[in-house]
Amino acid sequence: MEQTLRAAATDVEPMLVVSDLQFAYGGSRALDGCSLDIARDGVTGLIGPNGAGKSTLLEVLSGALRPQGGEMTFNGSVVRTFSPAAMSRLGIARTFQISRVHGRLPVLENVLVGAANQSGERPFRAVFAPRLWRNEEATLRDEATDLLRWVGLEKYVEQPAGVLSGGQRRLLEIARALMAHPKMLLLDEPTAGVFPETSRMIGDRICEVAARGTTVLVIAHNMGFLSAVADDVVVMGQGRVIVRGDLDAVRADPRVVSAYLGGPTALGAAHGVAE
Amino acid sequence: MNSFVQAIGFGLVTSAILALAAVAISLQVSVTNFINFAYGDFMTFGAYIAWTTNHWGLSFPLSLLIGAATTGLLGVAANLLVFRPFVRTKKVKPVALLIAGVGVSFIVQNGITMIWGVEPKRYSISLGRSLHFLGLSLTPGDLIIIISSAALLALLHITLRYTTFGKSLRATSNNTDLAQACGIDTDRVTTLTWFIAGVLTAGAGVGLALEETAMSPTLGFNELFVIFGAVIVGGIGRPYGAMLGALLVGVLTEVSGMYVDAGYKTSIAFGVVIIVLLFRPQGLFAASGKTS
Amino acid sequence: MFFYIVTLLVLGCINGIMVVGLNLQYGYTGLLNFAFYTYVAIGAYVAGVTTMGKPPSGLGSEAYILKWTLPWPIGLLLGGLAAALLGAIVFSFTVRRLRSDYLAIVTVATAFIVWNGINNYVPLFNGGNGIFGVPYITGNANISTNQYSFLILLVTAVILAAAVWFSRRVFRSPYGRILRAIREDETIVAAFGRSVWRSQLWVFVAGCGLGGLAGGMFVFYIEAWSPTAFLPLESFFLMAALIIGGSGSYWGALLGAFAVIEGLNELSRYVPTFGKPEFAGNIRAIVIGLVLILVLRFRPEGLLPERWLRWYSAKTRKQFSAISSKAG
């Protein structure tokens, strides 16, 4: 009885709640009372002018930065330790704003880095008891190969990731993040500097991920991409959330226009937002 | 108490010498963002060149100038021949440059041994007899070392602060790409930085040779890590921090010599460096949150 | 002539164990340890004092700790363990906090402290005079110097083979993969839930331990050890050997140990020394310095680079090429 109640509760309870997050780099406030909740499943878009605090928020959510104030609740429990490892354990995986891959390592190894808790990564087992991890390793490789096929990189499994184009690196990053079986996926501008075709593929893959039950939060500048992907758009400005809603409503909102232009000037607003 | 004051006096002399080399290293790191491992041998080189010209009969100050200028050129040459080609390839890690510096150090140090041999060399002048004043016991030479080191560093400060070159240097050290975009000839700034760093290290080398009364091919290399210690304590790439770091390490080394066996003096210096790093990895005198 | 070659091979094997150990640290995971010889020295001292017992009287070698008379394999192991322990201590004090090139400077500073301590504190390892008279591992058995060299060669070759086996196992395991990933970009690895620090700790300690074993065999071979045997320069030679040979690959490490250290050592006997035979060592150092710079510049991966393409089993490779051809 109690269990069913709890199960029901987790269904409606948001995946992520942050309230009043604060973060400053030296003197400049990047997050200034940022509060936000993100429901389970679905794709949430995060937009805002440069310097609005989007990337800082993502860095905090992924544990790379420790907030100087505020609270974060993930999957029903309050987060106390802010470190990349802690967030990864909770089930948050990320990609990087400027894509980061191990250029000198094979693509397959890049993806395998995403899978945490491999027993073959324990030093003593690794060396003295390969039997204990051989099967797991084979399974992980199959899974990684499947993921690479899914993002269209199967040709490159053995090649160093350095040969990949910008868009392919973004796809590789997504595959790597999914190796971690995350509950929530944070994507920082996955289409920046990517050809439209690849961009579309990235969009499709993100939708598939969400459909399989992973919560996705994606920073983007490209409105066309966002409208194809995100059900819900959050606009940040000056370190906090200003507006939230579906993309069209948000784009028409005067507060958003003024956030992008730094003042209530209408000139070029549409251009600024549509970019 | 009396000997304590005296130890501080000796510490000031050590600091004055350390500071020249530490500032040189910090200045160069601030511009190029990698450590040149060969500075110890640059010190030795400067001291030996000065010895040679001094030996030929030139006056000591003139020999010092020649030694300093030659070492400056050696720095420029090392940069042009060894380090700059690496930096040009862009993707290089600082570690690779550090190891390349080890190569340079091998070459310079062993070259010195082959040219000048391992027998100790002395300058024609000495530091003079000890004077006793204010509880200190220093030779006139010690005083000249302290004063000229302070004067050199003050001159450097004025150059960095008030000249166009100084401004270009600070801009380059802050952000090389941006400085370049602003029309600063960063290559020229880097070359000049290497020259100045070479000059300062040679000064430190000559001072060290005078203090130790004789020089050998490992003169500078033996002190290299104490100097790095001062640089690290001051915050790497911060010339002003390096001055304070040198002061701290120098005085501490000499004062600790009163309480422990002289053989452990260097260990004390390194111990301080490690303790500092444990609590403030960015160095004592750097703004927090800014590493490298 | 035979004896000469055996001597060369013994030194080559001992250096090989060291460079393979250094490769675990620098080649596999990018930890720049400029003071590797300190760990070699600790291994040598500990292996010495735990096996040599009371010193022969009147030789001025009375002052050192332990004076045990353990069987040599146990002394050797203790030497390795002591080096590994020191490695663990130094690592946990310093590695977490610094960019790798600054870290290298600190490893040297630590080595100076250790060196200073050993040189000045006589009761530990007999100070500057060092320990000597370490007995043959055969004990009192009647054996000629040549036979002894040959015996040592066998033992060191076995240890070297074990070291290579070990590092090959590490390289091909998921652990090795994580170490490589840390070497290339540790931010990613941390973002996916690994403790960079803990991963690196073990391989650093293992590398130091191998250094200790090499030191132990060294002291059994040359029967003495003193502070002049581990000046900082030795560590730099090891590093140069690894980088020229090819960091990240154990073949590169072996090539470095045998060709760069031993080969150049021997060749330098035959180079012109401008009438001054004492220049041989200097010329060797200058040549190593030059080669080091040139290799870093034009072939930074070394002469025998890391070969990650061979990583996969033949079966997996076939599977992948099948995928490639289908997709292509």
PDB file of C-alpha atoms in Angstrom, chain B residues 68-207:
ATOM      1  CA  ALA B  68      74.368  39.014 -18.188  1.00  0.00           C
ATOM      2  CA  ALA B  69      74.018  40.047 -21.828  1.00  0.00           C
ATOM      3  CA  THR B  70      75.403  36.729 -23.069  1.00  0.00           C
ATOM      4  CA  THR B  71      73.018  34.776 -20.869  1.00  0.00           C
ATOM      5  CA  GLY B  72      70.167  36.929 -22.134  1.00  0.00           C
ATOM      6  CA  LEU B  73      71.156  35.913 -25.658  1.00  0.00           C
ATOM      7  CA  LEU B  74      71.378  32.279 -24.575  1.00  0.00           C
ATOM      8  CA  GLY B  75      67.788  32.544 -23.323  1.00  0.00           C
ATOM      9  CA  VAL B  76      66.674  34.055 -26.619  1.00  0.00           C
ATOM     10  CA  ALA B  77      68.518  31.340 -28.531  1.00  0.00           C
ATOM     11  CA  ALA B  78      66.987  28.566 -26.406  1.00  0.00           C
ATOM     12  CA  ASN B  79      63.565  30.011 -27.082  1.00  0.00           C
ATOM     13  CA  LEU B  80      64.076  30.379 -30.820  1.00  0.00           C
ATOM     14  CA  LEU B  81      65.779  27.028 -31.372  1.00  0.00           C
ATOM     15  CA  VAL B  82      64.009  24.795 -28.902  1.00  0.00           C
ATOM     16  CA  PHE B  83      60.866  26.135 -27.310  1.00  0.00           C
ATOM     17  CA  ARG B  84      59.221  28.301 -29.944  1.00  0.00           C
ATOM     18  CA  PRO B  85      58.908  25.533 -32.538  1.00  0.00           C
ATOM     19  CA  PHE B  86      56.934  23.581 -29.925  1.00  0.00           C
ATOM     20  CA  VAL B  87      54.677  26.449 -29.016  1.00  0.00           C
ATOM     21  CA  ARG B  88      54.002  27.007 -32.719  1.00  0.00           C
ATOM     22  CA  THR B  89      52.499  23.550 -33.050  1.00  0.00           C
ATOM     23  CA  LYS B  90      49.820  24.724 -30.589  1.00  0.00           C
ATOM     24  CA  LYS B  91      48.631  21.385 -29.230  1.00  0.00           C
ATOM     25  CA  VAL B  92      51.730  20.807 -27.149  1.00  0.00           C
ATOM     26  CA  LYS B  93      51.349  20.165 -23.432  1.00  0.00           C
ATOM     27  CA  PRO B  94      53.394  22.111 -20.875  1.00  0.00           C
ATOM     28  CA  VAL B  95      54.840  18.788 -19.765  1.00  0.00           C
ATOM     29  CA  ALA B  96      56.530  18.256 -23.134  1.00  0.00           C
ATOM     30  CA  LEU B  97      58.153  21.679 -22.862  1.00  0.00           C
ATOM     31  CA  LEU B  98      59.323  20.924 -19.355  1.00  0.00           C
ATOM     32  CA  ILE B  99      61.021  17.767 -20.631  1.00  0.00           C
ATOM     33  CA  ALA B 100      62.498  19.646 -23.585  1.00  0.00           C
ATOM     34  CA  GLY B 101      63.911  21.996 -20.944  1.00  0.00           C
ATOM     35  CA  VAL B 102      65.572  19.007 -19.312  1.00  0.00           C
ATOM     36  CA  GLY B 103      67.247  18.370 -22.662  1.00  0.00           C
ATOM     37  CA  VAL B 104      68.464  21.968 -22.808  1.00  0.00           C
ATOM     38  CA  SER B 105      69.721  21.626 -19.254  1.00  0.00           C
ATOM     39  CA  PHE B 106      71.723  18.495 -20.199  1.00  0.00           C
ATOM     40  CA  ILE B 107      73.286  20.319 -23.107  1.00  0.00           C
ATOM     41  CA  VAL B 108      74.157  23.562 -21.316  1.00  0.00           C
ATOM     42  CA  GLN B 109      75.411  21.953 -18.119  1.00  0.00           C
ATOM     43  CA  ASN B 110      77.611  19.414 -19.857  1.00  0.00           C
ATOM     44  CA  GLY B 111      78.753  21.988 -22.376  1.00  0.00           C
ATOM     45  CA  ILE B 112      79.930  24.143 -19.463  1.00  0.00           C
ATOM     46  CA  THR B 113      81.796  21.183 -17.992  1.00  0.00           C
ATOM     47  CA  MET B 114      83.505  20.522 -21.315  1.00  0.00           C
ATOM     48  CA  ILE B 115      84.508  24.145 -21.802  1.00  0.00           C
ATOM     49  CA  TRP B 116      85.546  25.105 -18.310  1.00  0.00           C
ATOM     50  CA  GLY B 117      86.204  21.791 -16.591  1.00  0.00           C
ATOM     51  CA  VAL B 118      85.095  20.762 -13.128  1.00  0.00           C
ATOM     52  CA  GLU B 119      87.795  22.564 -11.138  1.00  0.00           C
ATOM     53  CA  PRO B 120      86.327  25.349  -8.965  1.00  0.00           C
ATOM     54  CA  LYS B 121      86.703  28.869 -10.372  1.00  0.00           C
ATOM     55  CA  ARG B 122      86.934  32.124  -8.413  1.00  0.00           C
ATOM     56  CA  TYR B 123      86.473  35.752  -9.354  1.00  0.00           C
ATOM     57  CA  SER B 124      89.317  38.174  -8.867  1.00  0.00           C
ATOM     58  CA  ILE B 125      87.275  40.051  -6.292  1.00  0.00           C
ATOM     59  CA  SER B 126      85.808  38.800  -3.039  1.00  0.00           C
ATOM     60  CA  LEU B 127      83.027  40.037  -0.837  1.00  0.00           C
ATOM     61  CA  GLY B 128      85.397  41.722   1.625  1.00  0.00           C
ATOM     62  CA  ARG B 129      85.662  41.422   5.370  1.00  0.00           C
ATOM     63  CA  SER B 130      82.599  41.254   7.556  1.00  0.00           C
ATOM     64  CA  LEU B 131      81.246  44.481   8.973  1.00  0.00           C
ATOM     65  CA  HIS B 132      79.268  44.423  12.189  1.00  0.00           C
ATOM     66  CA  PHE B 133      76.384  46.789  12.545  1.00  0.00           C
ATOM     67  CA  LEU B 134      72.832  46.688  13.912  1.00  0.00           C
ATOM     68  CA  GLY B 135      73.530  43.180  15.150  1.00  0.00           C
ATOM     69  CA  LEU B 136      74.171  42.059  11.577  1.00  0.00           C
ATOM     70  CA  SER B 137      77.370  40.675  10.288  1.00  0.00           C
ATOM     71  CA  LEU B 138      77.617  41.244   6.559  1.00  0.00           C
ATOM     72  CA  THR B 139      80.409  41.959   4.124  1.00  0.00           C
ATOM     73  CA  PRO B 140      80.361  44.999   1.846  1.00  0.00           C
ATOM     74  CA  GLY B 141      79.876  42.557  -1.013  1.00  0.00           C
ATOM     75  CA  ASP B 142      76.750  41.182   0.654  1.00  0.00           C
ATOM     76  CA  LEU B 143      75.383  44.684   0.937  1.00  0.00           C
ATOM     77  CA  ILE B 144      76.149  45.395  -2.705  1.00  0.00           C
ATOM     78  CA  ILE B 145      74.377  42.169  -3.696  1.00  0.00           C
ATOM     79  CA  ILE B 146      71.289  43.106  -1.697  1.00  0.00           C
ATOM     80  CA  ILE B 147      71.243  46.664  -2.992  1.00  0.00           C
ATOM     81  CA  SER B 148      71.848  45.791  -6.619  1.00  0.00           C
ATOM     82  CA  SER B 149      69.269  43.029  -6.537  1.00  0.00           C
ATOM     83  CA  ALA B 150      66.724  45.434  -5.075  1.00  0.00           C
ATOM     84  CA  ALA B 151      67.680  48.063  -7.628  1.00  0.00           C
ATOM     85  CA  LEU B 152      67.337  45.624 -10.522  1.00  0.00           C
ATOM     86  CA  LEU B 153      63.939  44.473  -9.330  1.00  0.00           C
ATOM     87  CA  ALA B 154      62.822  48.075  -8.853  1.00  0.00           C
ATOM     88  CA  LEU B 155      63.976  48.830 -12.374  1.00  0.00           C
ATOM     89  CA  LEU B 156      62.019  45.829 -13.611  1.00  0.00           C
ATOM     90  CA  HIS B 157      58.975  47.051 -11.728  1.00  0.00           C
ATOM     91  CA  ILE B 158      59.219  50.462 -13.383  1.00  0.00           C
ATOM     92  CA  THR B 159      59.665  48.832 -16.780  1.00  0.00           C
ATOM     93  CA  LEU B 160      56.613  46.619 -16.302  1.00  0.00           C
ATOM     94  CA  ARG B 161      54.476  49.419 -14.966  1.00  0.00           C
ATOM     95  CA  TYR B 162      55.320  52.484 -17.017  1.00  0.00           C
ATOM     96  CA  THR B 163      56.805  51.549 -20.375  1.00  0.00           C
ATOM     97  CA  THR B 164      55.013  50.466 -23.524  1.00  0.00           C
ATOM     98  CA  PHE B 165      56.998  47.250 -23.433  1.00  0.00           C
ATOM     99  CA  GLY B 166      55.814  46.619 -19.880  1.00  0.00           C
ATOM    100  CA  LYS B 167      52.214  47.107 -20.898  1.00  0.00           C
ATOM    101  CA  SER B 168      52.616  44.801 -23.896  1.00  0.00           C
ATOM    102  CA  LEU B 169      54.209  42.226 -21.654  1.00  0.00           C
ATOM    103  CA  ARG B 170      51.404  42.333 -19.138  1.00  0.00           C
ATOM    104  CA  ALA B 171      48.837  42.154 -21.910  1.00  0.00           C
ATOM    105  CA  THR B 172      50.609  39.164 -23.473  1.00  0.00           C
ATOM    106  CA  SER B 173      50.832  37.402 -20.159  1.00  0.00           C
ATOM    107  CA  ASN B 174      47.146  38.006 -19.522  1.00  0.00           C
ATOM    108  CA  ASN B 175      45.951  36.658 -22.858  1.00  0.00           C
ATOM    109  CA  THR B 176      48.346  36.073 -25.720  1.00  0.00           C
ATOM    110  CA  ASP B 177      45.698  35.751 -28.423  1.00  0.00           C
ATOM    111  CA  LEU B 178      43.925  38.891 -27.326  1.00  0.00           C
ATOM    112  CA  ALA B 179      47.189  40.820 -27.131  1.00  0.00           C
ATOM    113  CA  GLN B 180      48.019  39.667 -30.635  1.00  0.00           C
ATOM    114  CA  ALA B 181      44.620  40.776 -31.848  1.00  0.00           C
ATOM    115  CA  CYS B 182      45.296  44.205 -30.356  1.00  0.00           C
ATOM    116  CA  GLY B 183      48.337  44.570 -32.577  1.00  0.00           C
ATOM    117  CA  ILE B 184      50.971  43.692 -30.003  1.00  0.00           C
ATOM    118  CA  ASP B 185      53.936  41.885 -31.517  1.00  0.00           C
ATOM    119  CA  THR B 186      53.808  39.017 -29.033  1.00  0.00           C
ATOM    120  CA  ASP B 187      56.813  37.297 -30.601  1.00  0.00           C
ATOM    121  CA  ARG B 188      58.907  40.358 -29.887  1.00  0.00           C
ATOM    122  CA  VAL B 189      57.554  40.586 -26.351  1.00  0.00           C
ATOM    123  CA  THR B 190      58.372  36.920 -25.774  1.00  0.00           C
ATOM    124  CA  THR B 191      61.897  37.336 -27.145  1.00  0.00           C
ATOM    125  CA  LEU B 192      62.522  40.343 -24.920  1.00  0.00           C
ATOM    126  CA  THR B 193      61.122  38.489 -21.933  1.00  0.00           C
ATOM    127  CA  TRP B 194      63.566  35.650 -22.498  1.00  0.00           C
ATOM    128  CA  PHE B 195      66.363  38.181 -22.750  1.00  0.00           C
ATOM    129  CA  ILE B 196      65.416  39.940 -19.526  1.00  0.00           C
ATOM    130  CA  ALA B 197      64.952  36.622 -17.749  1.00  0.00           C
ATOM    131  CA  GLY B 198      68.409  35.563 -18.939  1.00  0.00           C
ATOM    132  CA  VAL B 199      69.950  38.790 -17.661  1.00  0.00           C
ATOM    133  CA  LEU B 200      68.333  38.413 -14.253  1.00  0.00           C
ATOM    134  CA  THR B 201      69.366  34.746 -13.925  1.00  0.00           C
ATOM    135  CA  ALA B 202      72.952  35.606 -14.831  1.00  0.00           C
ATOM    136  CA  GLY B 203      72.899  38.218 -12.076  1.00  0.00           C
ATOM    137  CA  ALA B 204      71.686  35.567  -9.664  1.00  0.00           C
ATOM    138  CA  GLY B 205      74.388  33.187 -10.889  1.00  0.00           C
ATOM    139  CA  VAL B 206      77.197  35.675 -10.333  1.00  0.00           C
ATOM    140  CA  GLY B 207      75.808  36.569  -6.912  1.00  0.00           C
TER     141      GLY B 207
END
